[in-house]
Coordinates of C-alpha atoms in Angstrom, one line a residue:
X13 CA -0.3 -0.1 0.4
X14 CA 1.5 3.5 -0.8
X15 CA 1.9 5.5 2.8
X16 CA -0.1 8.9 3.4
X17 CA 1.6 11.7 3.8
X18 CA -0.4 15.3 4.4
X19 CA -0.6 15.9 0.7
X20 CA -2.1 13.0 -0.2
X21 CA -1.4 8.9 -1.3
X22 CA 2.8 9.0 -2.8
X23 CA 3.0 8.7 -6.0
X24 CA -0.1 11.2 -6.1
X25 CA 0.4 14.2 -8.8
X26 CA -2.0 17.2 -7.9
X27 CA -2.4 20.9 -10.6
X28 CA -2.8 24.1 -9.7
X29 CA -4.6 26.3 -12.5
X30 CA -4.9 30.2 -10.4
X31 CA -7.8 32.1 -12.4
X32 CA -9.2 35.2 -11.4
X33 CA -13.1 34.9 -11.8
X34 CA -15.9 32.7 -12.0
X35 CA -15.7 31.5 -15.7
X36 CA -11.8 31.8 -16.8
X37 CA -11.3 28.7 -15.8
X38 CA -13.7 26.6 -18.5
X39 CA -12.4 29.2 -21.5
X40 CA -8.9 28.6 -20.3
X41 CA -7.5 25.0 -19.7
X42 CA -10.6 23.3 -19.7
X43 CA -10.0 20.5 -21.0
X44 CA -6.9 20.1 -19.1
X45 CA -7.8 20.3 -16.3
X46 CA -11.4 17.5 -17.3
X47 CA -8.2 15.2 -19.0
X48 CA -6.0 15.4 -16.4
X49 CA -8.5 14.7 -13.6
X50 CA -9.9 12.2 -15.3
X51 CA -6.6 10.3 -15.3
X52 CA -6.6 10.6 -12.0
X53 CA -4.3 13.9 -11.4
X54 CA -5.7 16.0 -8.9
X55 CA -7.0 19.1 -10.4
X56 CA -7.8 22.3 -8.1
X57 CA -8.9 25.4 -9.6
X58 CA -8.1 28.7 -7.5
X59 CA -10.6 32.0 -8.5
X60 CA -9.6 34.9 -7.3
X61 CA -12.4 36.9 -6.8
X62 CA -16.7 36.3 -6.9
X63 CA -17.5 38.3 -10.3
X64 CA -19.3 40.3 -8.3
X65 CA -19.0 43.2 -11.0
X66 CA -19.7 41.3 -14.1
X67 CA -22.1 41.8 -16.4
X68 CA -24.6 40.6 -17.8
X69 CA -22.5 38.7 -20.9
X70 CA -25.3 36.7 -22.7
X71 CA -28.5 37.7 -24.1
X72 CA -31.1 34.9 -23.3
X73 CA -29.6 35.7 -19.3
X74 CA -30.6 39.0 -19.0
X75 CA -34.2 38.1 -17.6
X76 CA -32.8 35.3 -14.7
X77 CA -34.2 37.2 -12.0
X78 CA -31.2 36.3 -9.7
X79 CA -29.3 37.6 -12.6
X80 CA -30.3 41.1 -11.3
X81 CA -30.7 40.2 -7.7
X82 CA -28.3 38.2 -6.5
X83 CA -25.3 38.5 -9.7
X84 CA -22.8 36.9 -7.6
X85 CA -24.9 33.5 -5.9
X86 CA -25.8 33.0 -9.3
X87 CA -21.7 32.9 -10.5
X88 CA -21.0 30.9 -7.2
X89 CA -24.0 28.3 -8.3
X90 CA -22.4 28.1 -12.6
X91 CA -19.3 27.4 -11.0
X92 CA -20.4 24.6 -9.1
X93 CA -22.2 23.6 -12.0
X94 CA -18.7 24.2 -14.3
X95 CA -16.3 22.3 -11.6
X96 CA -19.1 19.2 -11.7
X97 CA -18.8 18.9 -15.1
X98 CA -15.0 19.5 -15.5
X99 CA -14.7 16.8 -12.2
X100 CA -12.3 18.9 -10.8
X101 CA -11.3 21.1 -7.4
X102 CA -11.5 24.3 -6.5
X103 CA -11.3 27.0 -3.4
X104 CA -12.5 30.5 -3.4
X105 CA -9.9 33.0 -2.1
X106 CA -12.3 35.5 -1.6
X107 CA -11.3 38.6 -3.0
X108 CA -13.6 41.7 -4.3
X109 CA -14.3 41.7 -8.7
X110 CA -12.4 45.0 -9.1
X111 CA -14.4 45.4 -12.9
X112 CA -13.0 46.0 -15.9
X113 CA -12.5 50.1 -16.4
X114 CA -13.7 52.3 -19.4
X115 CA -14.3 55.1 -20.0
X116 CA -11.7 58.3 -21.3
X117 CA -10.0 58.7 -18.9
X118 CA -10.4 55.3 -16.9
X119 CA -12.2 55.9 -13.6
X120 CA -10.0 54.8 -10.5
X121 CA -10.5 51.4 -8.9
X122 CA -13.2 50.3 -6.6
X123 CA -11.8 51.0 -3.3
X124 CA -11.2 47.6 -1.5
X125 CA -11.2 45.5 -3.9
X126 CA -8.9 42.6 -5.1
X127 CA -6.0 44.5 -7.7
X128 CA -5.5 47.0 -5.1
X129 CA -4.5 44.7 -2.0
X130 CA -0.7 45.1 -1.5
X131 CA 0.9 41.9 -3.3
X132 CA 1.7 40.8 0.6
X133 CA -2.1 40.5 1.3
X134 CA -3.3 39.3 -1.8
X135 CA -0.8 36.2 -2.1
X136 CA -1.5 35.0 1.5
X137 CA -4.4 33.5 0.2
X138 CA -2.7 31.6 -2.3
X139 CA 0.2 30.7 -0.7
X140 CA -2.2 29.2 2.0
X141 CA -3.9 27.3 -0.2
X142 CA -0.6 25.9 -2.3
X143 CA 0.9 24.6 1.2
X144 CA -2.1 22.8 2.0
X145 CA -3.1 21.6 -1.7
X146 CA 0.6 21.0 -2.5
X147 CA 0.8 21.3 -5.9
X148 CA 3.5 20.1 -8.5
X149 CA 2.1 22.2 -11.4
X150 CA 0.8 26.0 -11.1
X151 CA -0.8 27.6 -13.6
X152 CA -1.2 31.0 -14.5
X153 CA -1.7 34.2 -17.0
X154 CA 1.2 36.3 -18.1
X155 CA 2.4 39.5 -17.1
X156 CA -0.7 41.3 -19.7
X157 CA -3.4 38.9 -17.7
X158 CA -3.9 36.9 -20.4
X159 CA -5.8 40.1 -21.3
X160 CA -5.1 43.5 -19.2
X161 CA -8.0 43.5 -16.8
X162 CA -6.3 44.6 -13.4
X163 CA -7.8 41.5 -11.9
X164 CA -6.2 38.9 -14.7
X165 CA -2.9 41.0 -13.4
X166 CA -3.5 40.6 -11.1
X167 CA -3.6 36.4 -10.3
X168 CA -0.5 36.1 -12.0
X169 CA 1.1 38.7 -10.1
X170 CA 0.2 36.9 -6.8
X171 CA 0.1 32.9 -9.0
X172 CA 4.1 34.2 -9.7
X173 CA 4.8 34.3 -5.7
X174 CA 3.1 31.8 -4.5
X175 CA 4.7 29.9 -7.2
X176 CA 8.2 31.1 -5.2
X177 CA 7.1 32.2 -1.8
X178 CA 5.2 28.9 -1.1
X179 CA 8.5 26.9 -0.6
X180 CA 10.5 29.0 1.7
X181 CA 9.5 28.8 5.1
X182 CA 10.8 32.7 6.2
X183 CA 7.2 33.8 4.0
X184 CA 4.2 34.3 5.1
X185 CA 4.1 32.7 8.1
X186 CA 1.5 30.8 9.8
X187 CA -0.2 29.3 6.5
X188 CA 1.4 25.9 6.3
X189 CA 4.3 24.2 6.2
X190 CA 6.2 25.6 3.3
X191 CA 5.7 23.4 -0.2
X192 CA 7.8 23.8 -3.0
X193 CA 6.1 23.5 -6.6
X194 CA 8.0 21.9 -9.3
X195 CA 6.9 24.0 -12.5
X196 CA 5.4 27.0 -13.8
X197 CA 3.2 27.7 -16.7
X198 CA 1.7 30.4 -18.5
X199 CA -1.8 29.6 -20.3
X200 CA -2.2 30.6 -24.1
X201 CA -6.0 30.2 -24.4
X202 CA -4.9 33.1 -27.2
X203 CA -3.1 31.5 -28.6
X204 CA -2.7 33.2 -32.7
X205 CA -1.2 29.7 -34.2
X206 CA -4.4 28.4 -32.4
X207 CA -7.1 30.4 -34.7
X208 CA -5.0 30.8 -37.4
X209 CA -5.0 26.6 -38.2
X210 CA -9.2 27.2 -37.9
X211 CA -9.7 30.3 -39.8
X212 CA -8.2 28.2 -42.5
X213 CA -9.4 25.0 -42.2
X214 CA -12.7 26.3 -42.4
X215 CA -11.2 28.9 -45.5
X216 CA -10.8 25.8 -46.8
X217 CA -13.9 24.5 -46.5
X218 CA -15.4 27.2 -47.7
X219 CA -17.4 28.6 -44.8
X220 CA -17.3 31.0 -43.2
X221 CA -14.6 32.2 -40.9
X222 CA -15.1 33.7 -36.7
X223 CA -11.4 34.5 -37.0
X224 CA -11.1 37.2 -39.7
X225 CA -11.4 39.7 -37.7
X226 CA -9.0 38.6 -34.6
X227 CA -6.4 37.5 -37.0
X228 CA -6.3 40.6 -39.3
X229 CA -5.8 42.5 -36.1
X230 CA -2.5 40.9 -34.9
X231 CA -1.2 40.7 -38.6
X232 CA -1.8 44.4 -38.8
X233 CA 1.4 45.5 -39.8
X234 CA 3.2 49.2 -39.7
X235 CA 3.4 51.9 -41.8
X236 CA 7.3 50.3 -42.3
X237 CA 5.9 46.9 -43.5
X238 CA 7.5 45.6 -40.0
X239 CA 5.2 42.7 -38.3
X240 CA 4.1 42.7 -34.8
X241 CA 6.6 41.2 -32.3
X242 CA 6.4 37.6 -31.9
X243 CA 4.9 36.4 -28.5
X244 CA 6.9 37.2 -25.3
X245 CA 6.3 33.3 -24.1
X246 CA 5.8 31.0 -26.9
X247 CA 4.4 27.8 -26.6
X248 CA 6.7 25.2 -25.2
X249 CA 4.1 22.4 -24.3
X250 CA 1.1 21.0 -26.2
X251 CA -1.6 18.6 -23.5
X252 CA -3.8 17.0 -26.4
X253 CA -7.4 17.0 -25.2
X254 CA -9.8 17.2 -27.9
X255 CA -11.9 14.6 -26.4
X256 CA -12.6 16.8 -24.2
X257 CA -13.5 19.3 -25.9
X258 CA -17.5 18.8 -24.7
X259 CA -16.7 18.7 -20.7
X260 CA -15.3 22.1 -21.9
X261 CA -18.3 22.7 -23.4
X262 CA -20.4 21.7 -21.1
X263 CA -18.1 23.8 -18.0
X264 CA -18.1 27.2 -20.5
X265 CA -22.3 26.6 -21.0
X266 CA -22.3 26.4 -17.6
X267 CA -21.5 29.3 -17.0
X268 CA -24.8 30.7 -18.8
X269 CA -24.7 34.4 -17.8
X270 CA -20.8 35.3 -18.9
X271 CA -20.9 32.6 -21.9
X272 CA -23.7 33.4 -24.7
X273 CA -24.0 29.3 -26.2
X274 CA -24.2 31.1 -30.4
X275 CA -21.5 33.1 -29.4
X276 CA -17.6 32.6 -29.7
X277 CA -17.0 30.1 -28.2
X278 CA -19.1 28.1 -30.2
X279 CA -18.4 29.4 -33.2
X280 CA -16.5 25.5 -34.8
X281 CA -17.5 22.3 -34.5
X282 CA -15.5 20.2 -31.5
X283 CA -14.7 18.3 -34.4
X284 CA -13.1 20.1 -36.8
X285 CA -11.6 21.8 -33.5
X286 CA -10.5 18.2 -32.7
X287 CA -9.0 17.6 -36.4
X288 CA -7.5 20.6 -37.2
X289 CA -5.9 21.4 -33.1
X290 CA -6.8 18.9 -30.4
X291 CA -4.3 20.9 -28.5
X292 CA -4.7 23.7 -25.4
X293 CA -1.6 25.5 -25.6
X294 CA 0.9 26.5 -22.4
X295 CA 4.4 28.2 -22.2
X296 CA 6.5 26.5 -19.6
X297 CA 7.8 29.4 -17.7
X298 CA 10.3 27.8 -14.7
X299 CA 11.3 24.1 -13.9
X300 CA 13.0 23.0 -10.4
X301 CA 13.5 20.1 -12.5
X302 CA 15.3 18.5 -15.5
X303 CA 12.8 20.3 -18.6
X304 CA 13.4 19.7 -22.1
X305 CA 11.2 21.7 -24.4
X306 CA 8.9 20.9 -26.5
X307 CA 6.4 19.2 -24.5
X308 CA 3.4 16.7 -24.2
X309 CA 2.8 17.0 -20.4
X310 CA 2.8 19.3 -17.8
X311 CA 4.0 17.0 -15.6
X312 CA 7.1 16.0 -17.6
X313 CA 10.6 16.0 -15.4
X314 CA 7.5 14.9 -12.6
X315 CA 6.4 11.5 -13.1

């Protein structure tokens, strides 16, 4: 029999994904998480905020009474449904949604929100969770947050801080015994190469592409004809998980206030996606075990 430790059975693998809001876990890396969970890996999502300041983005959900009366409570139930669809564990970190400021000039962020918290205050609950759950791998966003929402940028900061600090017994006293994660990845859910491949497959099939405008913006040249710079964190790791795309879609649809079932995420059939790009993409940022890229497994070097 395997020996038991505070981190679970010997040989158990654990993956922690850090997200800003409920629904982010469904649109970024969901099939990867479902795939690993189905294989016996313990997978947990840490959601930094409750999404209280979000809008109802699905027109069909605008008439739901709870969407007006208690959006935060409704989003908690949506998160529970997404978690069940993916077969993963979940923790709320308990911070207040910062909202997405709009206007010129941009308004100040609301007092007490996640993005305005001092880094050590914002990171402490995640460090505590890392020391409790003891993940071997942490997935986060890049420095731009995947896109420049203040909560996404802060989620990036706290994930990187937790990756570096959780193993140091001198840091964050009172949050548990030290644990040092082995690998840190940035998610590349909006990888331009993926969109380009799907766009070309649709055009070749004589179908309209929903990606043309997005690709045009990415590929726009300046007045001297220079192409945009390469991404700062190129793809190093592709996890094949196409058979779990239906569970990803189920998780997305669980967030009915945020995701339009007739919208962008479902513009290309699952079968075509599986044929053209059956992976989810990541960039390996730091590894404390020997790692050779390209990889096909987030636990390469750990197993």
